[in-house]
Coordinates of C-alpha atoms in Angstrom, one line a residue:
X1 CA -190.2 79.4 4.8
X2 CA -189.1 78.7 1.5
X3 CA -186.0 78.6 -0.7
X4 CA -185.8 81.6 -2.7
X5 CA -184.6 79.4 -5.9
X6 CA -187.6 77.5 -5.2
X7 CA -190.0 77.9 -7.9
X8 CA -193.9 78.6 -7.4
X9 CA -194.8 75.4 -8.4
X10 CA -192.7 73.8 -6.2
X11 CA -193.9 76.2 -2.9
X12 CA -197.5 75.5 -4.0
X13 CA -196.8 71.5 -4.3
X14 CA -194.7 71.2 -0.7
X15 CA -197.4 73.7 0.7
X16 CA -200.0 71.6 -0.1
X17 CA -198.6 68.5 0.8
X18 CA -197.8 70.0 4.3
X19 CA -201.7 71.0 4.4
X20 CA -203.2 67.3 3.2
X21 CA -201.1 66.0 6.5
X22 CA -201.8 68.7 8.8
X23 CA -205.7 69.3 7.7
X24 CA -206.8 66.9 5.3
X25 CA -208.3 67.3 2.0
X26 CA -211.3 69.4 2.8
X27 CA -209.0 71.5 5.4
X28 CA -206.8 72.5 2.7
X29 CA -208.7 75.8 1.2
X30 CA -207.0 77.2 -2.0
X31 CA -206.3 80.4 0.1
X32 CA -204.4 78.3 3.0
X33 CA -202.0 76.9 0.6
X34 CA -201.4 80.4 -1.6
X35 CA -200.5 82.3 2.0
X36 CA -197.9 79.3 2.7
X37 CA -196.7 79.5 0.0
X38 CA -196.3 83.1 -0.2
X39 CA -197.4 82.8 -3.9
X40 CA -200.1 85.3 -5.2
X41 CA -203.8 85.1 -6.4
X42 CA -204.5 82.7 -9.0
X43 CA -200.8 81.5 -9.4
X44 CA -202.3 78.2 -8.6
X45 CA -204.6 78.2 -11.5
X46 CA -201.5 79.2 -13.7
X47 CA -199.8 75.9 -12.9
X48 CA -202.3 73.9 -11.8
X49 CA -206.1 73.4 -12.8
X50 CA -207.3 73.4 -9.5
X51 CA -206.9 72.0 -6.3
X52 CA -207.8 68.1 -7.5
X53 CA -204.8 69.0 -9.6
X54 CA -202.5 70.1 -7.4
X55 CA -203.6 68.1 -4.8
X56 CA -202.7 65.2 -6.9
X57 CA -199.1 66.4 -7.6
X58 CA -198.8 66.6 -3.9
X59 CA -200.0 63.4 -3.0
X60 CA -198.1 62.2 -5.6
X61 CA -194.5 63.7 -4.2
X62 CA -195.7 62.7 -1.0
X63 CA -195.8 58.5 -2.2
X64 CA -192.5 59.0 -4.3
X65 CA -190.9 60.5 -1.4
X66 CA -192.5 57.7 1.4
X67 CA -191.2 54.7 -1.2
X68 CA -187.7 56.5 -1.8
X69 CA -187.4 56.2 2.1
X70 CA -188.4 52.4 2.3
X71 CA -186.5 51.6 -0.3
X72 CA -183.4 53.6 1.3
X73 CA -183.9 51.0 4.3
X74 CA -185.1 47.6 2.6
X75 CA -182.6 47.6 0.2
X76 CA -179.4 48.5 2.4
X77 CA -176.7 46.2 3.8
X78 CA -177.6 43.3 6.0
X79 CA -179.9 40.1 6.4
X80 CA -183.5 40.3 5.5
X81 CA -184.5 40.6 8.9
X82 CA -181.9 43.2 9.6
X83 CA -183.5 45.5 6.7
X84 CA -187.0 45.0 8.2
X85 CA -185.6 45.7 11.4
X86 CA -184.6 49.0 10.0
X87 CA -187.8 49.9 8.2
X88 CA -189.5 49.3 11.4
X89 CA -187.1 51.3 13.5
X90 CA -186.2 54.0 11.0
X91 CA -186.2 57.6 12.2
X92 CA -189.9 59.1 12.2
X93 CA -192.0 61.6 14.0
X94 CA -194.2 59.3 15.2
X95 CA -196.8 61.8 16.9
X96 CA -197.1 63.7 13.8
X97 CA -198.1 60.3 12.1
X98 CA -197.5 59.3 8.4
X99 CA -198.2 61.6 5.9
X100 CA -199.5 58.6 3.4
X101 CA -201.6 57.4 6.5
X102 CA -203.3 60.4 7.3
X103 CA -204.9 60.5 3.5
X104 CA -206.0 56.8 3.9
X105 CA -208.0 58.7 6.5
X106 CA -209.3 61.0 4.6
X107 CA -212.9 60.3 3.0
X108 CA -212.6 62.7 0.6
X109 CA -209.2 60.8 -1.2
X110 CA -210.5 57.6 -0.6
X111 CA -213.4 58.4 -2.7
X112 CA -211.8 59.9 -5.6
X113 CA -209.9 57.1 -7.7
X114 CA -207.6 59.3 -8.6
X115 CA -205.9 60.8 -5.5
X116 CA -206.3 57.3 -4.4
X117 CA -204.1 55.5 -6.3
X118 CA -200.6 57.1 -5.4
X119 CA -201.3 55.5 -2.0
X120 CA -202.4 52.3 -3.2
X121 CA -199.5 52.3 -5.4
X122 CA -197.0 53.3 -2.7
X123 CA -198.4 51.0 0.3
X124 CA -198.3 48.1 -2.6
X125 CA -194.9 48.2 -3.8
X126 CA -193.7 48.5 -0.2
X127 CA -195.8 45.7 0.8
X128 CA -194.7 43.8 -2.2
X129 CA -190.6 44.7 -1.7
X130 CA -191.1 43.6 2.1
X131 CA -192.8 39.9 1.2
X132 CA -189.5 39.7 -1.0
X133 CA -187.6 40.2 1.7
X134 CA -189.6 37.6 3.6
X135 CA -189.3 34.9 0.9
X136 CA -185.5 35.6 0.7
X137 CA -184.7 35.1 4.6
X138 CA -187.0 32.0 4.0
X139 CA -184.6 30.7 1.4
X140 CA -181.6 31.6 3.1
X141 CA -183.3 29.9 5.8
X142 CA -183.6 32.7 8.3
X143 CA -187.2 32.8 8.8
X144 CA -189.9 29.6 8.9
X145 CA -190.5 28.1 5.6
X146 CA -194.8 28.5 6.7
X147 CA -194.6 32.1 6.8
X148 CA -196.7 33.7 4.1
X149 CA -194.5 36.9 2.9
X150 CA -197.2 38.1 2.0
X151 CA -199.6 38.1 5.4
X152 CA -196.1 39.4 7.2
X153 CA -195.8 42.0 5.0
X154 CA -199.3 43.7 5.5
X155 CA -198.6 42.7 9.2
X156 CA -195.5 44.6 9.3
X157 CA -197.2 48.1 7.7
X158 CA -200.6 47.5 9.7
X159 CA -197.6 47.4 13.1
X160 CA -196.4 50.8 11.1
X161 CA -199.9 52.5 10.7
X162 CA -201.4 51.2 13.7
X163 CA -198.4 52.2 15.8
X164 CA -199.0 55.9 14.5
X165 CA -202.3 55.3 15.4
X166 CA -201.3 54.0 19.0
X167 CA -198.5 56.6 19.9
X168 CA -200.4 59.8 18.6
X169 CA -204.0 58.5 20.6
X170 CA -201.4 58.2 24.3
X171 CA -199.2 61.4 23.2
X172 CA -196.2 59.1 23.3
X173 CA -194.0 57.3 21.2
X174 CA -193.8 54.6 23.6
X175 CA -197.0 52.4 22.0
X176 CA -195.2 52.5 18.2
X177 CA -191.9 51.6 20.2
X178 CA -193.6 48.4 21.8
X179 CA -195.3 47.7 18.4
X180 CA -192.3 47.3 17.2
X181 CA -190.4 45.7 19.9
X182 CA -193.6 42.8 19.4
X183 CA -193.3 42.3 15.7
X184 CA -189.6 42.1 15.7
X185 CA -189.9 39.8 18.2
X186 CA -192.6 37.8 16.4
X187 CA -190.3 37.8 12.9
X188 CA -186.4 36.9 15.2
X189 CA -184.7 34.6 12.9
X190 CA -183.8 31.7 13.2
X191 CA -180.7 30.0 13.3
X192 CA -179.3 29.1 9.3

């Protein structure tokens, strides 16, 4: 499953990162993430201190990787609009959801500070980068001077997360597609 070169460390991280989005926090048993990745008994206690620990380095990769792809999108070529328009229509497997979105969900990362904050951090510096690009088509003059960057930026991740939401609940892609389709159609620029 696994890159030979891959170190245990590594196979224990991705493993456990696969787990959080496929079972949650509580679903992920120290023994499920040792069999995938096909590390032996108590190698996780020789890298890690536990599962909090490792856990955390997962949900850590798991932000660093999500923000790395926003970033990718919202700060390519094009108008402000054009980079939100990618965000929003950027390749994803919508019926498997969002991996930062599934540990929202989870009660038992919500409650601990600590695995917490990654996705705080994360869904905050994307929110923040996309009111940037809100305030920047307002001063090119591309988008109404009332909009609040901020409100359209939590609007455009709560269209991301609830279009998960949508498309997994129906079995379709279809309802994140028509989220989408509605936003961008909310947010069309006007004419500088």
């Amino acid at each position: 499953m696994y890159s030979a070169a891959m170190s245990t460390a590594e196979r224990l991280i991705e493993s456990t990162r696969e787990l959080l989005w496929e079972r949650g926090y509580v679903g992920t048993s120290p023994k499920a993430i040792l069999e995938r990745a096909g590390a032996g008994q108590g190698s996780m206690y020789h890298h890690f201190k536990g599962k909090p620990d490792l856990a955390l380095a997962a949900i850590r990769r798991t932000a660093e990787e999500l923000l790395a792809t926003a970033e990718e999108v919202l700060g390519g070529p094009g108008t402000p609009y054009d980079r939100i328009e990618a965000y929003l229509r950027r390749q994803r497997d919508v019926l498997r959801g969002c991996p930062v979105g599934r540990l929202t969900m989870d009660p038992d990362v919500v409650a601990d500070d600590e695995l917490r904050a990654p996705v705080d951090e994360a869904l905050d510096r994307i929110r923040e980068r996309l009111a940037g690009l809100v305030e920047e088509g307002q001063e090119q003059g591309r988008f109404a001077p009332s909009l609040d960057g901020e409100e359209i930026a939590a609007a455009i991740l709560a269209t991301v997360q609830g279009g998960y939401v949508l498309a997994r609940a129906s079995g379709s892609p279809a309802a994140f597609d028509a989220a989408v389709r509605g936003l961008l159609s909310l947010l069309a620029p006007r004419n500088p």
